[in-house]
Tab-separated table of C-alpha atoms and ligand atoms in Angstrom:
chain	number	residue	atom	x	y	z
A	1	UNK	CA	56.378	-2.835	-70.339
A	2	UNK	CA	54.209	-4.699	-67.920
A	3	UNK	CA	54.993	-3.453	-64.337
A	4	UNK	CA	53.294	-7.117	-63.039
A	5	UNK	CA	54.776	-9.311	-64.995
A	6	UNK	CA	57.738	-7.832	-67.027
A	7	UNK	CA	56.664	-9.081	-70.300
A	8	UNK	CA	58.227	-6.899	-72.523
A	9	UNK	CA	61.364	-5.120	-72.240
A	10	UNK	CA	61.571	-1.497	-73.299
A	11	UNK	CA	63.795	-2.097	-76.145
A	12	UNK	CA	60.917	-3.232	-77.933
A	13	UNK	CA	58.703	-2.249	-80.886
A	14	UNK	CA	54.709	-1.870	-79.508
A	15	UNK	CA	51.807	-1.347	-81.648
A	16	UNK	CA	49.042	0.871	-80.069
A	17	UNK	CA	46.353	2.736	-81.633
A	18	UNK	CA	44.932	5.703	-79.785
A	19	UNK	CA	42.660	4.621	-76.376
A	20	UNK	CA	44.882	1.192	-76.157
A	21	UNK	CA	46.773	0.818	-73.089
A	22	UNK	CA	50.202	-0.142	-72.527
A	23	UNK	CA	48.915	-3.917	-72.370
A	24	UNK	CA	48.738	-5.128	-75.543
A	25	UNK	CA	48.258	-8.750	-74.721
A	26	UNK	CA	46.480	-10.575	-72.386
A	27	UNK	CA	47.399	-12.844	-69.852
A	28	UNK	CA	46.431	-13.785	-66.235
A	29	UNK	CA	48.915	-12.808	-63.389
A	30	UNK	CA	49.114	-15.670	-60.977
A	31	UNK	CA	48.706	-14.441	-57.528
A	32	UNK	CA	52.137	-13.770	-56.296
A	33	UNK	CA	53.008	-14.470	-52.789
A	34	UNK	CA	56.444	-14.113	-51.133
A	35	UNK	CA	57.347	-16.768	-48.672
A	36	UNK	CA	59.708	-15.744	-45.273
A	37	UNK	CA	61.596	-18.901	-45.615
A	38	UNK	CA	65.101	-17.701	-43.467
A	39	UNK	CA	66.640	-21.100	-43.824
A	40	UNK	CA	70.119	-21.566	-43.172
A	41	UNK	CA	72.137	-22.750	-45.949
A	42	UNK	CA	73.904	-25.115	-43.171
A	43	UNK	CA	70.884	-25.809	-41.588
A	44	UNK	CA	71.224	-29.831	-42.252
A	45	UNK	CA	74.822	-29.746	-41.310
A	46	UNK	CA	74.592	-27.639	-38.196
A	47	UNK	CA	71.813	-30.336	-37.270
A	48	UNK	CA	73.613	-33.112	-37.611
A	49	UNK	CA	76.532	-31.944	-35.766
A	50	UNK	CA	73.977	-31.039	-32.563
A	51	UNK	CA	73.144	-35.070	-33.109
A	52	UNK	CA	77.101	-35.461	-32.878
A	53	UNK	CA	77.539	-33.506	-29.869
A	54	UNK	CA	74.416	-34.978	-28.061
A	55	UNK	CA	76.380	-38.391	-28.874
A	56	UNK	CA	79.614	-37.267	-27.616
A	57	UNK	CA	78.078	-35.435	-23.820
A	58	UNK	CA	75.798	-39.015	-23.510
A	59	UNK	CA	79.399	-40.593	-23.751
A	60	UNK	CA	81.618	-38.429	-22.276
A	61	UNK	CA	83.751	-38.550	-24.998
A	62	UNK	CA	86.064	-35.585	-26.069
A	63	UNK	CA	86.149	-34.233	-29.475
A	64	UNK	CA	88.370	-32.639	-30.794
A	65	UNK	CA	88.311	-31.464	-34.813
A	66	UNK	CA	92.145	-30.656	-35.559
A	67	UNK	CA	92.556	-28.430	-38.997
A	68	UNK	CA	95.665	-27.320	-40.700
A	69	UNK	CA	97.543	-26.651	-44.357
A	70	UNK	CA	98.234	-29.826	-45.548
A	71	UNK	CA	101.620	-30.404	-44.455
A	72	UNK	CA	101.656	-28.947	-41.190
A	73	UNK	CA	102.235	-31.945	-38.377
A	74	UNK	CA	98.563	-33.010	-37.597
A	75	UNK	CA	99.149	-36.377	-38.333
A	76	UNK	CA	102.494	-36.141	-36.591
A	77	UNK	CA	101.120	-34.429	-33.178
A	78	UNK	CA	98.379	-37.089	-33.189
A	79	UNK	CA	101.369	-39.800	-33.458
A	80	UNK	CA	103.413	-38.416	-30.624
A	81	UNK	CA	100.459	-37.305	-28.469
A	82	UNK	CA	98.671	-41.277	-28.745
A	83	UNK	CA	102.311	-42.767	-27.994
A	84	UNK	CA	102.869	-40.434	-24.630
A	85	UNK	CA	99.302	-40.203	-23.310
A	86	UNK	CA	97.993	-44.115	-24.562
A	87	UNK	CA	98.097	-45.249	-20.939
A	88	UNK	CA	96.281	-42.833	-19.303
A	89	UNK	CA	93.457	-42.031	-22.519
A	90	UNK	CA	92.040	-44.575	-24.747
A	91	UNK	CA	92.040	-42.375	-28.612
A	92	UNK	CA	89.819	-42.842	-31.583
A	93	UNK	CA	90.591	-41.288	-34.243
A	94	UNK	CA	88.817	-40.345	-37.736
A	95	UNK	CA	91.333	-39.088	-40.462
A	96	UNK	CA	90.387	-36.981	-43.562
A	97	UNK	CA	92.124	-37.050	-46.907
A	98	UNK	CA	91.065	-36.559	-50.157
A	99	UNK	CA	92.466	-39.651	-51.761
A	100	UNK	CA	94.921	-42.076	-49.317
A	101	UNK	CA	94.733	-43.936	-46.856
A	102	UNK	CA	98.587	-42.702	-45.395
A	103	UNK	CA	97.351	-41.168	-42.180
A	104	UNK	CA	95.048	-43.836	-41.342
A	105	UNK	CA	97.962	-46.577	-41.642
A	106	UNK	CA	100.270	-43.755	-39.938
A	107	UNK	CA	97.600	-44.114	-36.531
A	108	UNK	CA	97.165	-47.471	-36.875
A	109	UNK	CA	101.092	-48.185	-36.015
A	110	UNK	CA	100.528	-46.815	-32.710
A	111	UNK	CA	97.571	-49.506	-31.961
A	112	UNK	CA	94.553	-46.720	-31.716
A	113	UNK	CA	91.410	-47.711	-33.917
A	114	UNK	CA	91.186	-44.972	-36.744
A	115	UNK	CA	88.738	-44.410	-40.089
A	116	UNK	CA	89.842	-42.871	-42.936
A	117	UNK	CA	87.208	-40.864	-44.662
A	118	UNK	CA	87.943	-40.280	-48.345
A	119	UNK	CA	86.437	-36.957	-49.252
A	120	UNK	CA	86.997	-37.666	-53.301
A	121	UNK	CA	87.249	-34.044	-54.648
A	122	UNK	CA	85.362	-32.872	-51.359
A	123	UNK	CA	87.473	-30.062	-49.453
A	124	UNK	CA	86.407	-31.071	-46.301
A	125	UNK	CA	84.242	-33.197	-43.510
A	126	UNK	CA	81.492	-32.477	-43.068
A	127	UNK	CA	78.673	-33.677	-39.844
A	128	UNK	CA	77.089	-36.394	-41.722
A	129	UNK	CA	80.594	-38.239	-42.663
A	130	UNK	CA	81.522	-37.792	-39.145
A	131	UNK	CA	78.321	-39.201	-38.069
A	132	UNK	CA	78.959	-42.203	-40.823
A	133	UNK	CA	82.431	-42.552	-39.332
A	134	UNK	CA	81.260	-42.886	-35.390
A	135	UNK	CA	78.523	-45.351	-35.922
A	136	UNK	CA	81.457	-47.688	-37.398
A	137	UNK	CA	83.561	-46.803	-34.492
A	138	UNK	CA	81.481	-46.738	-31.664
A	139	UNK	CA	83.875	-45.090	-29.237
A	140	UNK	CA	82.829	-45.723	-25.510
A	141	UNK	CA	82.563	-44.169	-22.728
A	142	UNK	CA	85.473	-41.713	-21.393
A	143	UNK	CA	87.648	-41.860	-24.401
A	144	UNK	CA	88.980	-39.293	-26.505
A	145	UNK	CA	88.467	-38.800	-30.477
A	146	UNK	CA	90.312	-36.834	-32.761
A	147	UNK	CA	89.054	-36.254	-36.091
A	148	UNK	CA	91.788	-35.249	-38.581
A	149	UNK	CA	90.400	-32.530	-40.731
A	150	UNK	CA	91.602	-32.392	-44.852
A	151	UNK	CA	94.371	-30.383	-45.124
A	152	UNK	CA	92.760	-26.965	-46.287
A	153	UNK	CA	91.880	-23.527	-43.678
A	154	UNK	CA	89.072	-22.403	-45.991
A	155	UNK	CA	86.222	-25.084	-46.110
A	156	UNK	CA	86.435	-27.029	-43.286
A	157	UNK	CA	85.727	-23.773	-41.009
A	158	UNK	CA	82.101	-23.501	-42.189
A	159	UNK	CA	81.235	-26.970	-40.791
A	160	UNK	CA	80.963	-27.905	-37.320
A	161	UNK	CA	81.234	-31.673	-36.428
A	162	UNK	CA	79.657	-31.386	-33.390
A	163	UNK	CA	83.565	-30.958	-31.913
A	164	UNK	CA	84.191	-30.267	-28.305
A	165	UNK	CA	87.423	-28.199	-29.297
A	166	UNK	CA	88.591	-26.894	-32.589
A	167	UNK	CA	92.189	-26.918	-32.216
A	168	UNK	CA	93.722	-24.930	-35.783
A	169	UNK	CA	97.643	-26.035	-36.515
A	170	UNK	CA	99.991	-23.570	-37.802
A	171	UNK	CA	103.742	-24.853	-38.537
A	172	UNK	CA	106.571	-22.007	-38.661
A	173	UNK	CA	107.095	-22.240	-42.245
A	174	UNK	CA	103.884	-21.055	-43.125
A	175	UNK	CA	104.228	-17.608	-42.572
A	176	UNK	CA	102.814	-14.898	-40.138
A	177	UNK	CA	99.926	-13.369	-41.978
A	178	UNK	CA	98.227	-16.694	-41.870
A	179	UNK	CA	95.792	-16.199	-39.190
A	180	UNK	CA	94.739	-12.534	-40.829
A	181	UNK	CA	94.810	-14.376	-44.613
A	182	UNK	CA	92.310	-17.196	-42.930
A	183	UNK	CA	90.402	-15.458	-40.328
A	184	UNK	CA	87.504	-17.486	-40.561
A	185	UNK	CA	89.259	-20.727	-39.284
A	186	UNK	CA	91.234	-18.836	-36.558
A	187	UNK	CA	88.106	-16.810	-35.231
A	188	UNK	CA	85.993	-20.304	-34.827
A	189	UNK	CA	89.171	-22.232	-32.958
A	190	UNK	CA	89.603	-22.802	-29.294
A	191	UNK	CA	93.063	-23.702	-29.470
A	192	UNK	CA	95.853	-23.309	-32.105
A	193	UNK	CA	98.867	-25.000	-32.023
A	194	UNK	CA	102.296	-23.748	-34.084
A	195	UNK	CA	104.405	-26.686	-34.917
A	196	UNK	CA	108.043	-27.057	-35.836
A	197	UNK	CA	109.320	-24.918	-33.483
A	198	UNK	CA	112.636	-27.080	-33.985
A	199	UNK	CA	112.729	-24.856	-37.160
A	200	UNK	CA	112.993	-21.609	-36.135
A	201	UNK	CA	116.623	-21.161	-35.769
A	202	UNK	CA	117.261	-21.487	-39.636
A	203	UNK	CA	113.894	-19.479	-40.762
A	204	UNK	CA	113.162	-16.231	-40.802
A	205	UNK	CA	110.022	-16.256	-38.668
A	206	UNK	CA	108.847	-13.895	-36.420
A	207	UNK	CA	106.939	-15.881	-33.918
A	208	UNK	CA	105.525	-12.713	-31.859
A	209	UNK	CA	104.022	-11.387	-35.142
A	210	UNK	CA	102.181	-14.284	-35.164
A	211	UNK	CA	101.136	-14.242	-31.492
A	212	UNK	CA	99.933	-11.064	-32.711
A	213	UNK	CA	97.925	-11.983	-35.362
A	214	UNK	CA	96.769	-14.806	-33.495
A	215	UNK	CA	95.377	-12.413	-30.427
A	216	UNK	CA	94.178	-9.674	-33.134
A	217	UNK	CA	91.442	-12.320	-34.762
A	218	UNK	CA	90.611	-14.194	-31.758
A	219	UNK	CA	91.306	-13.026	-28.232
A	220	UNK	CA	90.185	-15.864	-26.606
A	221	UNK	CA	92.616	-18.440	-28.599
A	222	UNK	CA	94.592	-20.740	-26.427
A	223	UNK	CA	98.081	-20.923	-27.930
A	224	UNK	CA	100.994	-23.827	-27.582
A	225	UNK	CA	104.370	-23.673	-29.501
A	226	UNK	CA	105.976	-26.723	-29.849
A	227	UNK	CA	107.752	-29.399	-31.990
A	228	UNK	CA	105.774	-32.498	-32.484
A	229	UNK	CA	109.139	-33.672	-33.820
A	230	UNK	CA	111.218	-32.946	-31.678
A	231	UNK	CA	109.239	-32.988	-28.577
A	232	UNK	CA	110.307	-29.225	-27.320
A	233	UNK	CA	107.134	-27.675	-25.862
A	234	UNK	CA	104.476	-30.784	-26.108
A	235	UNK	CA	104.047	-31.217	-22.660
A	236	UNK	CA	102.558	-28.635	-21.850
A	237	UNK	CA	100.150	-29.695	-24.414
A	238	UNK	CA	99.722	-33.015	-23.140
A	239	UNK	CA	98.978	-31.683	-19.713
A	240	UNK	CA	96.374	-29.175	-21.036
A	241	UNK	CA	94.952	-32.478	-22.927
A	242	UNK	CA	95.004	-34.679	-20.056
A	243	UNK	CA	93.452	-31.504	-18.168
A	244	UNK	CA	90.446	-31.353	-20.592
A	245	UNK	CA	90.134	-35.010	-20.695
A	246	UNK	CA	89.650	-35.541	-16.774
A	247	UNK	CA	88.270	-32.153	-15.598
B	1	UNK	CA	85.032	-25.161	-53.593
B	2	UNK	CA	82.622	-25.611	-50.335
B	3	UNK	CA	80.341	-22.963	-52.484
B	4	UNK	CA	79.272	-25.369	-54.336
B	5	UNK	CA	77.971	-27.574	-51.559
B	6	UNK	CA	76.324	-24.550	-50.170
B	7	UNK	CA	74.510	-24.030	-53.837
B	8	UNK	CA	73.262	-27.880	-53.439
B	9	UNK	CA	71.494	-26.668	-50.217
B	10	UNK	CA	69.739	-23.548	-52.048
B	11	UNK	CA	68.309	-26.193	-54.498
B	12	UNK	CA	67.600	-28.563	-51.810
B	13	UNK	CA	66.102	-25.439	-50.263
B	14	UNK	CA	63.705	-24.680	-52.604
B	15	UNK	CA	62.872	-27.913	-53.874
B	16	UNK	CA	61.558	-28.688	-50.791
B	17	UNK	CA	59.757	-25.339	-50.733
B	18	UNK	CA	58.181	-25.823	-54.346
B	19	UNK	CA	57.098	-29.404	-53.748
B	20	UNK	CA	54.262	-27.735	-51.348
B	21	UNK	CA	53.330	-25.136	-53.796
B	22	UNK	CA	51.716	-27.133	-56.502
B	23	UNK	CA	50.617	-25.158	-59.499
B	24	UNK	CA	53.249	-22.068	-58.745
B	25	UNK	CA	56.524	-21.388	-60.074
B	26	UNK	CA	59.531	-20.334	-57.821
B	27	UNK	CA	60.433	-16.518	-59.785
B	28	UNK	CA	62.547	-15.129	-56.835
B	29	UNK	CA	64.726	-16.285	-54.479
B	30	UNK	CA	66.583	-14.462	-52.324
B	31	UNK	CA	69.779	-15.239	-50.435
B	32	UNK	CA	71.303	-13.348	-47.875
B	33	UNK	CA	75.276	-13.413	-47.369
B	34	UNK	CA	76.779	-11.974	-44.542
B	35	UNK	CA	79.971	-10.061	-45.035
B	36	UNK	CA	82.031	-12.039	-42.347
B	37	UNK	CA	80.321	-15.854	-43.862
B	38	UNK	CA	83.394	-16.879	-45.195
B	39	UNK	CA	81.548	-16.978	-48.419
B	40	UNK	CA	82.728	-15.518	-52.158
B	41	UNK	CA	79.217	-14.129	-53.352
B	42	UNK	CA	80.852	-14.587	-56.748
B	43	UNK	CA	81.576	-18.200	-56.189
B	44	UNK	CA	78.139	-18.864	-54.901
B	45	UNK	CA	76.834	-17.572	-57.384
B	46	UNK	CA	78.809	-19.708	-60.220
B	47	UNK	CA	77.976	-22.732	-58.447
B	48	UNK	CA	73.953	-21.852	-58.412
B	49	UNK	CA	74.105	-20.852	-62.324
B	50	UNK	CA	75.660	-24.717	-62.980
B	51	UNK	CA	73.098	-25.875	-60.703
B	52	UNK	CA	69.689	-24.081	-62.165
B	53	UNK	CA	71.089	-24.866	-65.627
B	54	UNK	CA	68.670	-27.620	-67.116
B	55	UNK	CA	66.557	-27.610	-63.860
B	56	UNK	CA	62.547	-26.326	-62.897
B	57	UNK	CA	64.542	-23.623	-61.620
B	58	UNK	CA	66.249	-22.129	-64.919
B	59	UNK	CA	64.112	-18.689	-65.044
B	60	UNK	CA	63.992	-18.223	-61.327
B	61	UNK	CA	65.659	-15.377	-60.309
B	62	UNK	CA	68.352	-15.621	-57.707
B	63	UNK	CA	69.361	-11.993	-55.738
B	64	UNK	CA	72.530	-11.855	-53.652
B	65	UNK	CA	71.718	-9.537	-50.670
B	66	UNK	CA	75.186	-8.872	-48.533
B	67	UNK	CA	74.433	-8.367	-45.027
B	68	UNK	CA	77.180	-5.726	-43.307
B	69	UNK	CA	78.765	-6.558	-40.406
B	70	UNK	CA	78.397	-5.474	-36.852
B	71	UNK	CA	80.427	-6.361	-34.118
B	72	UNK	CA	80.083	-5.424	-29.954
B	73	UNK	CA	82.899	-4.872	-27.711
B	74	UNK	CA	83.771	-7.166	-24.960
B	75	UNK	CA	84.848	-4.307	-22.872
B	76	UNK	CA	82.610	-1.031	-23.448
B	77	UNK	CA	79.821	-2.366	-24.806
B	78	UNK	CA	79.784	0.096	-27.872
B	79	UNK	CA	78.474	-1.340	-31.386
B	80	UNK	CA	81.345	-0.416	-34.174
B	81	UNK	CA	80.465	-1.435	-37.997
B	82	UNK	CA	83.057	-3.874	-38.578
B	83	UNK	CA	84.720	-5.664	-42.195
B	84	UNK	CA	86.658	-7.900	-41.110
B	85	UNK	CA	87.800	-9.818	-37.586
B	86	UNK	CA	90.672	-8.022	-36.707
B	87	UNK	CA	88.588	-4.170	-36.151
B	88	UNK	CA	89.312	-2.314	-32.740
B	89	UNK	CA	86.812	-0.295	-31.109
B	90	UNK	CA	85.860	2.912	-32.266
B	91	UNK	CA	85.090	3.881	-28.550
B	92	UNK	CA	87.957	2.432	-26.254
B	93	UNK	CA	90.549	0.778	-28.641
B	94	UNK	CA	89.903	-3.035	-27.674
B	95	UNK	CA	90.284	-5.661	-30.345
B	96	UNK	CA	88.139	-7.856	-27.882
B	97	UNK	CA	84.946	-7.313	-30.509
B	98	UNK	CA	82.209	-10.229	-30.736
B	99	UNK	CA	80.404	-10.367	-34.013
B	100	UNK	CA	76.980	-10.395	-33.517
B	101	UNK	CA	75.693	-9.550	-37.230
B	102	UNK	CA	77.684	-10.352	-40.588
B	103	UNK	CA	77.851	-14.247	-40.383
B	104	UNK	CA	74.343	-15.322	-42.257
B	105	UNK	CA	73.618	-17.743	-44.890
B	106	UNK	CA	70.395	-18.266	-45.641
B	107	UNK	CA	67.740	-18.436	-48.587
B	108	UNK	CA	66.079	-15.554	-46.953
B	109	UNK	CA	62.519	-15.589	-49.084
B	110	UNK	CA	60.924	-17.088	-51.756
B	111	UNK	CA	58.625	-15.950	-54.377
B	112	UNK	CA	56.092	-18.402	-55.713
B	113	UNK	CA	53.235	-17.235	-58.766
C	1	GDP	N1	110.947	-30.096	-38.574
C	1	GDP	C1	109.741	-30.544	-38.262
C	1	GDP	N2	109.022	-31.263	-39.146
C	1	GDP	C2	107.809	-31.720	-38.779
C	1	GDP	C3	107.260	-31.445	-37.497
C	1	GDP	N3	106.045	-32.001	-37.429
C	1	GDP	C4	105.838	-32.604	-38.623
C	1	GDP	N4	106.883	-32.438	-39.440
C	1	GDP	C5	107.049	-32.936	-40.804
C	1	GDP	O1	106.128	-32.306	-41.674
C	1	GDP	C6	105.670	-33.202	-42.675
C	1	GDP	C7	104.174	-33.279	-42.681
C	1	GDP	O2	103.712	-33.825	-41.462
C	1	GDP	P1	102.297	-34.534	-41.282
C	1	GDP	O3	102.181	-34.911	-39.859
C	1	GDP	O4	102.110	-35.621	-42.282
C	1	GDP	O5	101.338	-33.307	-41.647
C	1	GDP	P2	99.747	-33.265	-41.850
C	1	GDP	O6	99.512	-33.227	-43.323
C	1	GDP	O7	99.298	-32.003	-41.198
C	1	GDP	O8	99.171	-34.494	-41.208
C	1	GDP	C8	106.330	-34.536	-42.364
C	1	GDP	O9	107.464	-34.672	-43.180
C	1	GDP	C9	106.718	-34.405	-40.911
C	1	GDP	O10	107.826	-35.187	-40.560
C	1	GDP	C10	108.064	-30.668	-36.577
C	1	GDP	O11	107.683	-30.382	-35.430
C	1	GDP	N5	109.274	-30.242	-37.012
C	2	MG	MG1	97.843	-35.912	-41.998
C	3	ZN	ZN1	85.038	-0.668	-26.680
């Protein structure tokens, strides 16, 4: 076989008579070059989001990107958090869902100008839709966005927004390996948050193998327990929040 | 499923590559995974095969090259090998380890002739 260009496999029959060499054909072998491209494969994305976060520091304006199961409470911690702290913080929020427009009508209720971005069959947002999403909006100055991730811990961890905090939700019912099973989502959070802490009682859920688990991934995760039903445990949330918002 | 929006960047990649080598045809492309990307070399790979189906790209070959991961410790300083997030320290036992190789993505070369 030709060592430049791979021609023939060995497998194959040749024909040679005495003198030939192990060319039997000819052919001219382009100059090959090898190019050091070391482009990132989110290269585009990881731009994009640097144009987000330029936009958010020019405006002061707090972002946070808040990721969970489906299912877990973000929609419901958003609802309770814009109802206590509406006074004091003007929100914005950008919800992501595959297909409805529930969490965007959900926000709306409490009077706070929301987007819904339909991702379609798309697993999660990525910097451009947010980008989309806060030319519509225009937030101002000093207010506070929140940009409701699609329900999934996989995808959405790859892509930055341009957030100022990741904050990852975790409700009791989900189980205690999560942060190990996802580590990729809880290593790249600032804060997580366990919901339904209301539950507990009637599970069996062992909330300092989580803590665990939490720590063992990411030792520099900020953690808050609390209901976002009930209200047990939210304000210390709220005060870190308000904290963050007015440093 | 975000594998497959990662394969849309390796064609975007090296479509963009190709369109300033007139006259030469991408053969080799190679694409370096790190072990902690978050990324199912399998997967990716799927995804590029639907991709480079039908495209200037069906004969190019595309190599996989996993990157291993290394991680330093907060506390001692010492480099361990690492596999996953939740390694201690060979040295002194912390699980306070930044990962400072093991995350790439990247087409990593390309070979035009
Ligand atoms: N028991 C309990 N249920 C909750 C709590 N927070 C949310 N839920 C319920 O969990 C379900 C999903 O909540 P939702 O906010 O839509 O989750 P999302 O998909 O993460 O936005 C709803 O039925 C909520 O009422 C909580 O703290 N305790
Ligand atoms: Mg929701
Ligand atoms: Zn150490």
């Amino acid at each position: 076989m030709c060592d430049t260009c791979g021609c023939q496999s060995e497998d194959e029959a040749t024909y040679k008579k005495p003198g030939d060499t192990n060319h039997d054909h000819t052919h001219s072998h382009p100059l090959r070059h090898v190019l050091d491209v070391n482009r990132d494969l989110l290269h585009d994305n990881d731009l994009m989001a640097e144009r987000n976060r330029g936009f958010f520091e020019a405006r002061k304006i707090m972002a946070i990107n808040l990721v969970s199961s489906p299912g877990s409470g973000k929609t419901t911690l958003l609802e309770k958090t814009i109802s206590a702290l509406h006074k004091d913080i003007r929100f914005f929020v950008i919800a992501g869902d595959q297909n409805t427009l529930n969490d965007a009508t959900r926000i709306e209720k409490t009077g706070t100008e929301v987007i819904q971005i339909n991702t379609g069959t798309g697993c999660h947002l990525d910097a451009e839709m947010v980008h989309m999403a806060i030319r519509k909006l225009d937030p101002p100055r000093n207010t506070l966005l929140v940009i409701e991730n699609v329900g999934n811990l996989v995808c959405p961890a790859l892509f930055d927004l341009g957030e100022t905090k990741r904050i990852v939700m975790i409700s009791v019912t989900e189980g205690e390996d999560k942060p190990v099973k996802y580590p990729h989502m809880f290593k790249s959070s600032d804060v997580c948050i366990v919901n339904k802490t209301d539950l507990l009682p009637h599970l069996d859920f062992d909330l300092a193998q989580l803590r665990g688990n939490i720590k063992k991934v990411n030792h520099q995760m900020k953690v808050f327990e609390l209901s976002a039903l009930k209200g047990e445990g939210l304000q210390q949330w709220l005060k870190w929040l308000t904290a963050q918002k007015t440093p | 499923m975000h594998e497959y929006t990662l394969a849309q960047n390796i064609m975007k990649i090296i479509t963009e590559y190709s369109s300033t080598h007139n006259g030469y045809q991408a053969t080799e492309v190679v694409i370096e995974i790190g072990e902690l990307s978050g990324v199912m070399i399998d997967a990716l790979k799927a995804a590029v095969d639907v991709l480079v189906k039908n495209s200037e790209f069906a004969c190019t070959e595309f190599i996989y090259s996993e990157k291993k991961a290394k991680a330093q410790c907060t506390q001692c300083g010492h480099e361990v090998a690492v596999s996953d997030f939740i390694s201690t320290c060979s040295q002194c036992h912390s699980s306070r380890l930044d990962i400072i190789e093991g995350k790439e993505l990247c087409v990593k070369s390309i070979a035009f002739e």
